[in-house]
Short mmCIF file of C-alpha atoms and ligand atoms in Angstrom, two decimals:
data_model
loop_
_atom_site.label_atom_id
_atom_site.label_comp_id
_atom_site.label_asym_id
_atom_site.label_seq_id
_atom_site.Cartn_x
_atom_site.Cartn_y
_atom_site.Cartn_z
CA MET A 1 155.06 98.82 59.19
CA ASP A 2 157.73 96.15 59.85
CA SER A 3 160.86 97.53 61.42
CA GLN A 4 164.11 95.61 61.04
CA PRO A 5 165.63 94.42 64.33
CA VAL A 6 168.82 96.31 65.16
CA THR A 7 171.50 93.65 65.42
CA THR A 8 175.01 94.09 66.76
CA SER A 9 176.41 93.97 63.24
CA THR A 10 174.08 96.66 61.85
CA ARG A 11 174.96 98.84 64.85
CA LEU A 12 178.67 98.32 64.16
CA ASP A 13 178.18 99.16 60.47
CA SER A 14 176.50 102.44 61.34
CA TYR A 15 179.51 103.43 63.48
CA VAL A 16 181.92 102.50 60.69
CA ASP A 17 180.13 104.96 58.41
CA ARG A 18 180.85 107.77 60.80
CA TYR A 19 184.51 107.12 61.52
CA ALA A 20 187.07 109.64 60.30
CA ALA A 21 189.10 108.46 57.31
CA ARG A 22 192.23 108.29 59.48
CA THR A 23 190.79 105.40 61.51
CA ALA A 24 191.32 103.16 58.50
CA GLY A 25 194.96 103.11 59.59
CA MET A 26 194.05 102.18 63.18
CA THR A 27 193.74 98.44 62.93
CA ALA A 28 194.43 95.83 65.59
CA SER A 29 197.37 93.72 64.60
CA GLU A 30 196.49 90.18 63.50
CA ILE A 31 198.94 88.87 66.03
CA ARG A 32 197.37 90.73 68.92
CA ALA A 33 194.90 87.99 69.88
CA LEU A 34 197.75 85.54 69.84
CA PHE A 35 199.60 87.56 72.42
CA ALA A 36 196.66 87.33 74.79
CA VAL A 37 197.38 83.59 74.72
CA ALA A 38 201.12 84.15 74.88
CA SER A 39 200.82 86.07 78.14
CA ARG A 40 199.85 82.85 79.96
CA PRO A 41 202.47 81.84 82.54
CA GLU A 42 203.34 78.54 80.82
CA VAL A 43 204.43 80.41 77.70
CA VAL A 44 207.98 81.80 77.61
CA SER A 45 207.39 85.17 76.04
CA LEU A 46 210.36 86.43 74.07
CA ALA A 47 207.87 88.84 72.50
CA GLY A 48 207.28 91.66 74.97
CA GLY A 49 209.50 94.68 75.39
CA MET A 50 208.58 94.87 79.07
CA PRO A 51 211.32 96.46 81.21
CA ASN A 52 212.28 94.28 84.15
CA ILE A 53 211.46 96.43 87.14
CA SER A 54 212.14 93.70 89.71
CA GLY A 55 215.51 95.34 90.35
CA LEU A 56 213.98 98.66 91.42
CA PRO A 57 214.25 99.70 95.09
CA LEU A 58 210.52 99.65 95.80
CA ASP A 59 211.09 100.80 99.41
CA VAL A 60 212.89 103.93 98.18
CA VAL A 61 210.22 104.62 95.57
CA GLY A 62 207.46 104.01 98.14
CA SER A 63 208.90 106.38 100.70
CA ALA A 64 209.63 109.06 98.05
CA ILE A 65 206.00 108.88 96.92
CA GLY A 66 204.74 108.91 100.53
CA ASP A 67 206.81 112.01 101.28
CA LEU A 68 205.63 113.59 98.05
CA ILE A 69 201.97 113.29 99.01
CA GLN A 70 202.57 114.26 102.61
CA HIS A 71 204.62 117.37 101.88
CA HIS A 72 203.63 118.42 98.34
CA GLY A 73 200.26 116.69 97.89
CA ALA A 74 198.36 119.87 97.05
CA GLU A 75 200.67 120.42 94.06
CA ALA A 76 201.14 116.77 93.07
CA LEU A 77 197.40 116.09 92.93
CA GLN A 78 196.57 119.27 91.00
CA TYR A 79 196.65 120.16 87.27
CA GLY A 80 200.01 121.50 86.15
CA SER A 81 201.76 123.20 83.26
CA GLY A 82 201.25 121.89 79.71
CA GLN A 83 205.01 121.88 79.25
CA GLY A 84 205.74 119.88 82.40
CA VAL A 85 207.10 120.41 85.91
CA PRO A 86 210.04 122.89 85.82
CA ARG A 87 212.22 120.97 88.33
CA LEU A 88 211.80 117.75 86.35
CA ARG A 89 212.70 119.53 83.11
CA GLU A 90 215.97 120.64 84.76
CA GLN A 91 216.68 117.07 85.83
CA ILE A 92 215.91 115.85 82.30
CA CYS A 93 218.66 118.20 81.08
CA ASP A 94 221.05 116.48 83.56
CA VAL A 95 220.06 113.08 82.15
CA MET A 96 220.62 114.23 78.55
CA ARG A 97 224.02 115.68 79.46
CA LEU A 98 225.22 112.05 79.80
CA GLU A 99 224.86 111.84 76.01
CA GLY A 100 226.58 115.14 75.26
CA ILE A 101 223.44 117.27 75.01
CA GLU A 102 223.56 120.82 76.38
CA ALA A 103 219.95 121.96 76.57
CA HIS A 104 217.84 124.51 78.36
CA PRO A 105 214.85 123.28 80.41
CA ASP A 106 212.67 125.75 78.46
CA ASP A 107 213.11 123.59 75.37
CA VAL A 108 211.94 120.39 77.04
CA VAL A 109 208.31 119.30 76.77
CA VAL A 110 207.27 116.50 79.13
CA THR A 111 205.02 113.87 77.54
CA VAL A 112 203.04 110.79 78.54
CA GLY A 113 205.89 108.42 77.72
CA SER A 114 207.95 109.03 74.62
CA GLN A 115 205.12 107.31 72.74
CA GLN A 116 203.07 110.49 73.16
CA ALA A 117 206.04 112.54 72.00
CA VAL A 118 206.06 110.57 68.71
CA ASP A 119 202.34 111.27 68.42
CA LEU A 120 202.67 115.01 69.14
CA VAL A 121 205.55 115.51 66.72
CA THR A 122 203.63 113.69 63.97
CA ARG A 123 200.47 115.68 64.77
CA VAL A 124 202.43 118.93 64.47
CA PHE A 125 204.27 118.08 61.24
CA CYS A 126 202.33 115.61 59.15
CA ASP A 127 199.40 115.95 56.79
CA PRO A 128 197.90 112.89 55.08
CA GLY A 129 200.24 111.62 52.37
CA ASP A 130 203.37 113.27 53.80
CA VAL A 131 206.47 111.13 53.73
CA VAL A 132 208.24 109.95 56.88
CA LEU A 133 211.53 108.11 56.49
CA ALA A 134 212.10 105.28 58.97
CA GLU A 135 214.63 102.51 59.34
CA ALA A 136 213.79 99.07 57.96
CA PRO A 137 212.62 97.62 60.32
CA SER A 138 211.26 100.26 62.72
CA TYR A 139 209.48 100.56 66.08
CA VAL A 140 205.95 99.20 65.78
CA GLY A 141 204.47 101.89 68.06
CA ALA A 142 205.85 104.69 65.88
CA LEU A 143 204.65 103.00 62.69
CA GLY A 144 201.19 102.87 64.31
CA VAL A 145 201.30 106.64 64.89
CA PHE A 146 202.46 107.36 61.32
CA LYS A 147 199.66 105.17 59.99
CA ALA A 148 197.06 106.88 62.15
CA PHE A 149 198.14 110.26 60.73
CA GLN A 150 198.01 108.79 57.20
CA CYS A 151 201.72 109.29 56.54
CA ASP A 152 203.51 107.42 53.83
CA VAL A 153 206.43 105.57 55.47
CA VAL A 154 209.50 105.05 53.28
CA HIS A 155 211.87 102.54 54.85
CA VAL A 156 215.65 102.96 54.74
CA GLU A 157 218.00 99.98 54.92
CA MET A 158 220.12 99.23 58.01
CA ASP A 159 223.07 96.92 58.62
CA ASP A 160 225.04 96.01 61.74
CA ASP A 161 226.21 99.65 62.06
CA GLY A 162 222.68 101.07 61.84
CA LEU A 163 221.17 103.22 59.11
CA VAL A 164 223.11 102.89 55.82
CA PRO A 165 224.09 106.42 54.65
CA ASP A 166 224.00 105.58 50.93
CA ALA A 167 220.54 104.08 51.30
CA LEU A 168 219.45 107.25 53.10
CA ARG A 169 220.81 109.42 50.28
CA GLN A 170 219.01 107.32 47.70
CA ALA A 171 215.72 107.31 49.61
CA ILE A 172 215.78 111.09 49.99
CA ALA A 173 216.63 111.58 46.31
CA ALA A 174 213.88 109.21 45.19
CA VAL A 175 211.19 110.89 47.32
CA GLN A 176 212.29 114.37 46.32
CA ALA A 177 212.40 113.39 42.65
CA SER A 178 208.78 112.28 42.94
CA GLY A 179 207.89 115.81 44.09
CA ARG A 180 206.88 114.77 47.61
CA ARG A 181 207.95 116.39 50.86
CA ILE A 182 209.81 114.46 53.56
CA LYS A 183 208.61 115.69 56.93
CA PHE A 184 211.27 113.93 59.00
CA LEU A 185 213.58 110.96 59.38
CA TYR A 186 212.47 108.87 62.36
CA THR A 187 215.51 107.05 63.75
CA ILE A 188 216.43 104.99 66.82
CA PRO A 189 220.23 105.29 66.85
CA ASN A 190 220.92 103.25 70.01
CA PHE A 191 220.13 99.58 70.63
CA HIS A 192 217.44 99.66 68.04
CA ASN A 193 213.94 98.35 68.59
CA PRO A 194 213.57 95.82 66.97
CA ALA A 195 216.94 95.41 65.19
CA GLY A 196 219.24 95.56 68.24
CA VAL A 197 221.93 97.48 66.29
CA THR A 198 223.55 100.86 67.03
CA LEU A 199 224.45 103.65 64.62
CA SER A 200 228.25 103.92 64.54
CA GLY A 201 230.06 107.15 65.45
CA GLU A 202 231.18 107.93 61.87
CA ARG A 203 227.73 107.29 60.51
CA ARG A 204 226.21 109.71 63.01
CA THR A 205 228.19 112.53 61.43
CA GLU A 206 227.32 111.33 57.93
CA VAL A 207 223.59 110.96 58.63
CA LEU A 208 223.50 114.48 60.06
CA GLU A 209 225.37 115.86 57.04
CA ILE A 210 222.98 114.14 54.61
CA CYS A 211 219.91 115.43 56.44
CA ARG A 212 221.32 118.94 56.76
CA ALA A 213 222.13 119.06 53.03
CA ALA A 214 218.66 117.79 52.07
CA ASP A 215 216.87 119.91 54.68
CA VAL A 216 215.37 116.85 56.38
CA LEU A 217 214.44 117.16 60.05
CA VAL A 218 215.61 114.27 62.28
CA LEU A 219 213.39 112.73 64.96
CA GLU A 220 215.83 110.93 67.27
CA ASP A 221 214.01 108.42 69.48
CA ASN A 222 216.32 107.29 72.25
CA PRO A 223 214.70 105.35 75.08
CA TYR A 224 217.56 102.82 75.39
CA GLY A 225 220.63 105.07 75.07
CA LEU A 226 221.75 104.70 78.71
CA LEU A 227 221.36 100.93 78.65
CA GLY A 228 224.61 100.07 76.86
CA PHE A 229 226.47 96.97 78.04
CA ASP A 230 230.04 97.64 76.99
CA SER A 231 230.82 101.33 76.85
CA GLU A 232 229.92 104.87 77.82
CA PRO A 233 226.72 106.23 76.22
CA MET A 234 227.07 107.22 72.56
CA ARG A 235 226.87 110.89 71.72
CA ALA A 236 223.31 111.84 70.75
CA LEU A 237 222.62 113.15 67.26
CA ARG A 238 220.98 116.13 68.97
CA ALA A 239 224.28 116.97 70.69
CA ASP A 240 225.82 117.97 67.34
CA GLU A 241 222.76 119.43 65.62
CA PRO A 242 220.51 121.39 68.00
CA ASP A 243 218.45 122.98 65.22
CA GLY A 244 217.90 120.02 62.95
CA VAL A 245 216.99 117.34 65.50
CA ILE A 246 214.02 116.72 67.78
CA TYR A 247 215.19 114.39 70.51
CA LEU A 248 212.86 112.04 72.41
CA GLY A 249 213.69 110.49 75.78
CA SER A 250 211.89 108.37 78.35
CA PHE A 251 212.08 107.18 81.95
CA SER A 252 210.31 103.94 80.98
CA LYS A 253 213.42 101.81 80.56
CA THR A 254 215.71 103.45 83.10
CA PHE A 255 213.11 103.77 85.86
CA SER A 256 209.45 102.81 85.38
CA PRO A 257 207.16 102.51 82.34
CA GLY A 258 204.16 102.72 84.69
CA MET A 259 205.01 106.36 85.44
CA ARG A 260 204.43 107.17 81.76
CA VAL A 261 206.93 110.03 81.75
CA GLY A 262 208.91 110.84 78.63
CA TRP A 263 209.94 114.03 76.89
CA ALA A 264 210.76 115.87 73.68
CA LEU A 265 213.64 118.31 73.34
CA ALA A 266 212.88 120.50 70.37
CA PRO A 267 214.15 123.64 68.69
CA HIS A 268 212.47 126.67 70.28
CA ALA A 269 209.80 127.30 67.63
CA VAL A 270 208.75 123.66 67.48
CA ARG A 271 208.59 123.46 71.26
CA GLU A 272 205.82 126.10 71.29
CA LYS A 273 203.70 124.02 68.92
CA LEU A 274 204.36 120.84 70.88
CA VAL A 275 203.13 122.48 74.09
CA LEU A 276 199.94 123.61 72.34
CA ALA A 277 199.45 120.09 70.93
CA GLN A 278 200.10 118.65 74.39
CA GLU A 279 197.52 120.98 75.95
CA SER A 280 194.86 119.98 73.47
CA ALA A 281 195.64 116.27 73.98
CA THR A 282 195.93 116.11 77.79
CA LEU A 283 195.79 119.68 79.22
CA CYS A 284 199.00 118.75 80.99
CA PRO A 285 201.12 115.64 81.48
CA PRO A 286 200.37 113.94 84.82
CA GLN A 287 201.66 116.14 87.60
CA PHE A 288 201.80 113.28 90.11
CA SER A 289 203.98 111.02 87.92
CA GLN A 290 206.31 113.87 87.05
CA MET A 291 206.82 114.83 90.67
CA ALA A 292 207.29 111.17 91.64
CA VAL A 293 210.00 110.75 88.97
CA SER A 294 211.59 114.00 90.10
CA ALA A 295 211.61 112.84 93.75
CA TYR A 296 213.13 109.50 92.72
CA LEU A 297 215.92 111.26 90.80
CA THR A 298 216.61 113.55 93.77
CA GLN A 299 216.55 110.92 96.48
CA HIS A 300 218.07 107.91 94.79
CA ASP A 301 221.38 107.10 93.13
CA TRP A 302 219.65 106.79 89.76
CA GLN A 303 222.90 106.46 87.85
CA GLY A 304 223.96 103.59 90.12
CA GLN A 305 220.54 102.05 89.53
CA ILE A 306 220.97 102.27 85.76
CA LYS A 307 224.32 100.53 86.13
CA GLU A 308 222.59 97.66 87.94
CA LEU A 309 219.90 97.48 85.26
CA ARG A 310 222.61 97.33 82.60
CA GLU A 311 224.28 94.39 84.37
CA MET A 312 220.97 92.55 84.60
CA TYR A 313 220.15 93.10 80.94
CA ARG A 314 223.68 92.19 79.89
CA GLU A 315 223.39 88.84 81.69
CA ARG A 316 220.12 88.20 79.85
CA ARG A 317 221.57 89.24 76.51
CA ASP A 318 224.46 86.83 77.08
CA ALA A 319 222.04 84.03 77.96
CA MET A 320 220.09 84.63 74.77
CA LEU A 321 223.12 84.83 72.49
CA GLN A 322 224.59 81.67 74.01
CA ALA A 323 221.31 79.80 73.65
CA LEU A 324 220.93 80.90 70.02
CA GLU A 325 224.48 79.79 69.31
CA ASP A 326 224.01 76.41 71.03
CA LEU A 327 220.50 75.51 69.96
CA LEU A 328 219.42 77.04 66.64
CA PRO A 329 219.71 75.03 63.43
CA ALA A 330 222.11 76.13 60.70
CA GLY A 331 220.84 78.81 58.34
CA CYS A 332 219.76 81.33 60.99
CA SER A 333 221.59 84.57 61.70
CA TRP A 334 221.02 87.28 64.27
CA THR A 335 222.25 90.68 65.38
CA ILE A 336 224.51 91.16 68.43
CA PRO A 337 223.03 93.93 70.57
CA HIS A 338 225.41 95.97 72.72
CA GLY A 339 222.58 97.32 74.82
CA GLY A 340 218.82 97.55 75.03
CA PHE A 341 216.35 94.68 74.91
CA PHE A 342 216.25 93.05 71.47
CA VAL A 343 217.83 90.57 69.05
CA TRP A 344 216.71 90.54 65.41
CA LEU A 345 216.73 87.07 63.91
CA THR A 346 216.81 86.08 60.24
CA LEU A 347 215.31 82.68 59.46
CA PRO A 348 216.54 80.20 56.86
CA PRO A 349 215.19 80.91 53.37
CA GLY A 350 211.51 80.09 52.84
CA ILE A 351 210.47 80.06 56.52
CA ASP A 352 207.72 82.56 57.31
CA ALA A 353 207.84 83.89 60.90
CA LYS A 354 204.17 84.88 61.03
CA ALA A 355 202.94 81.55 59.64
CA MET A 356 205.08 79.75 62.22
CA LEU A 357 203.92 81.80 65.22
CA PRO A 358 200.77 79.77 66.04
CA ARG A 359 202.92 76.63 66.15
CA ALA A 360 205.41 78.39 68.41
CA VAL A 361 202.68 79.51 70.81
CA THR A 362 201.35 75.94 70.87
CA ALA A 363 204.90 74.92 71.84
CA ARG A 364 204.73 77.59 74.60
CA VAL A 365 207.12 80.19 73.25
CA ALA A 366 206.29 83.58 71.71
CA TYR A 367 208.12 86.13 69.58
CA VAL A 368 207.09 89.04 67.36
CA PRO A 369 207.14 88.31 63.60
CA GLY A 370 209.19 90.72 61.54
CA THR A 371 206.27 91.97 59.43
CA ALA A 372 205.00 93.92 62.48
CA PHE A 373 208.00 96.25 62.09
CA TYR A 374 207.49 97.21 58.46
CA ALA A 375 204.86 99.53 57.03
CA ASP A 376 204.94 97.72 53.70
CA GLY A 377 204.49 94.00 54.43
CA PHE A 378 208.18 93.08 54.30
CA GLY A 379 209.99 91.23 57.08
CA SER A 380 208.38 87.78 56.84
CA SER A 381 211.70 85.94 57.20
CA HIS A 382 212.64 87.90 60.35
CA LEU A 383 211.48 88.07 63.94
CA ARG A 384 212.24 89.95 67.13
CA LEU A 385 213.34 88.20 70.30
CA SER A 386 213.46 90.17 73.55
CA PHE A 387 215.68 89.22 76.43
CA CYS A 388 214.65 91.96 78.85
CA TYR A 389 212.04 90.22 80.95
CA PRO A 390 212.50 86.44 81.39
CA THR A 391 215.28 85.06 83.62
CA PRO A 392 218.36 83.64 81.88
CA GLU A 393 217.04 80.10 82.53
CA ARG A 394 213.65 80.92 80.98
CA ILE A 395 215.38 82.57 78.02
CA ARG A 396 217.33 79.38 77.34
CA GLU A 397 214.18 77.28 77.69
CA GLY A 398 212.33 79.66 75.35
CA VAL A 399 215.08 79.40 72.73
CA ARG A 400 215.08 75.59 73.13
CA ARG A 401 211.33 75.49 72.41
CA PHE A 402 211.73 77.92 69.54
CA ALA A 403 214.53 75.82 68.01
CA GLY A 404 212.27 72.73 68.15
CA VAL A 405 209.47 74.56 66.34
CA LEU A 406 211.85 75.92 63.73
CA GLU A 407 213.41 72.51 63.05
CA ALA A 408 209.95 71.00 62.58
CA GLU A 409 209.04 73.88 60.27
CA MET A 410 212.19 73.33 58.19
CA GLU A 411 211.35 69.62 57.87
CA LEU A 412 207.79 70.44 56.82
CA ARG A 413 209.10 72.85 54.26
CA GLU A 414 211.51 70.28 52.91
CA THR A 415 208.70 67.73 52.55
CA PHE A 416 205.80 69.90 51.39
CA GLY A 417 207.27 73.18 50.12
CA ALA A 418 205.91 76.49 51.45
CA THR A 419 204.15 76.31 54.81
CA GLY A 420 201.17 78.33 55.96
CA PRO A 421 199.33 78.97 59.19
CA VAL A 422 197.65 75.95 60.78
CA ALA A 423 194.44 75.51 62.68
CA GLY A 424 194.57 74.33 66.27
CA LEU A 425 195.71 77.41 68.12
CA PRO A 426 195.23 77.20 71.84
CA ALA A 427 191.93 78.92 72.64
CA GLY A 428 192.33 82.51 73.76
CA PRO A 429 190.14 85.52 74.44
CA ARG A 430 188.03 86.59 71.44
CA SER A 431 189.11 90.21 71.55
CA GLY A 432 192.79 91.04 71.39
CA TYR A 433 192.53 94.20 73.44
CA ASP A 434 193.51 92.53 76.66
CA ALA A 435 196.89 91.65 75.23
CA PRO A 436 199.61 93.45 77.16
CA SER A 437 200.72 96.49 75.21
CA SER A 438 204.34 95.60 75.97
CA ASP A 439 204.12 92.79 73.40
CA LEU A 440 203.63 95.38 70.73
CA SER A 441 206.12 97.86 72.13
N1 LIG B 1 210.29 104.40 71.24
C1 LIG B 1 210.80 103.18 71.22
C2 LIG B 1 211.89 102.86 70.25
C3 LIG B 1 210.35 102.19 72.10
O1 LIG B 1 210.89 100.97 72.07
C4 LIG B 1 209.31 102.53 73.01
C5 LIG B 1 208.74 101.52 73.98
N2 LIG B 1 208.91 100.24 73.71
C6 LIG B 1 208.82 103.82 73.00
C7 LIG B 1 209.32 104.75 72.10
C8 LIG B 1 207.72 104.28 73.93
O2 LIG B 1 208.10 104.19 75.24
P1 LIG B 1 207.41 105.01 76.40
O3 LIG B 1 206.16 105.62 75.86
O4 LIG B 1 207.13 104.01 77.47
O5 LIG B 1 208.40 106.06 76.81
#
């Protein structure tokens, strides 16, 4: 009897048959392969949300870690508690106090970055088809989690002052009228990724009132809150609503993303479930990283360090805003971030950011097209520019290259009407999985 040869494609098909339905939502972004090309040194990447850790005192970190292993190695290299190291949870409460939060370390669950906290909260609350409200646009990594858990994301409009309360009211009413349950509102109130805007003080009160009245839980994701350029940190939503808000924090932007230490502060009952979810996902968050972060906080002037980081990022923000002002053609507009890493740019009518990206990468500049930040295909006339990583000079050069590409695109559009993607991308790796995850963060 003839047997058919097993080819790579038949093998792949047989795996596809066995995948869980939820993997349908786990797809590599179309732009991922492009970012593998964009990470080449000759490309100015205004795409990645990579914190600039060059300002960190590596000698201090090195000696803290050396001491940790020498004096507490048996503990640091061992499994630990599913909830996280108690001393670190106390220090996390000190960090949150800067934003008006009074919390008990018992209500903190340490996670593998705040990315895992988004995953655990979604795992605990969401069944397939449940509705999650999220700003329009929203953080690509959270949208990926919601998709993987088969949630239905309903976007809520923002403006320069953050989430628009009337739009929130309308979105809640529309979902409730359709008989569906909203599991939570996912919001990034400070220095939004990707929009760069911050929820104003008055709106914080209003958003909390709306959610309280409609019995909607708030998931407050706040990795950038201490990186404001002009003022003291804004008061966290959690500070005024301990029972209705799950707050997520991270040491990725204020210390090191490589440590992968973040946390969730949750109402007591939810905290129990999060710990159980954490135990089934990882047994425990990494003991070594937690103790290293704890040692850094104890031995270093971490608040002084954050001040230095803020100055560095402010200089880069200024360089980007100045370059946009000086170099971009008329018809573009952009947000003015008062902290964080990102500017959200709106292109002149008819220009498609995703279609233009291959041409931009050919011109050695990269950005993230706006569609990546929507669950529903919107955002084509927007894009995200990050100013966190390149030097001010590189930022200006990147914007100069970007402006050239955009002007050419506008001319093309004037001559031929709508433009689409072109062939002729610089050759890159076949698989996109070696693209740095920061480009999609
Ligand atoms: N939330 C937001 C809004 C982010 O921008 C990021 C990282 N870019 C994260 C969560 C995840 O960060 P981490 O897991 O490193 O704490």
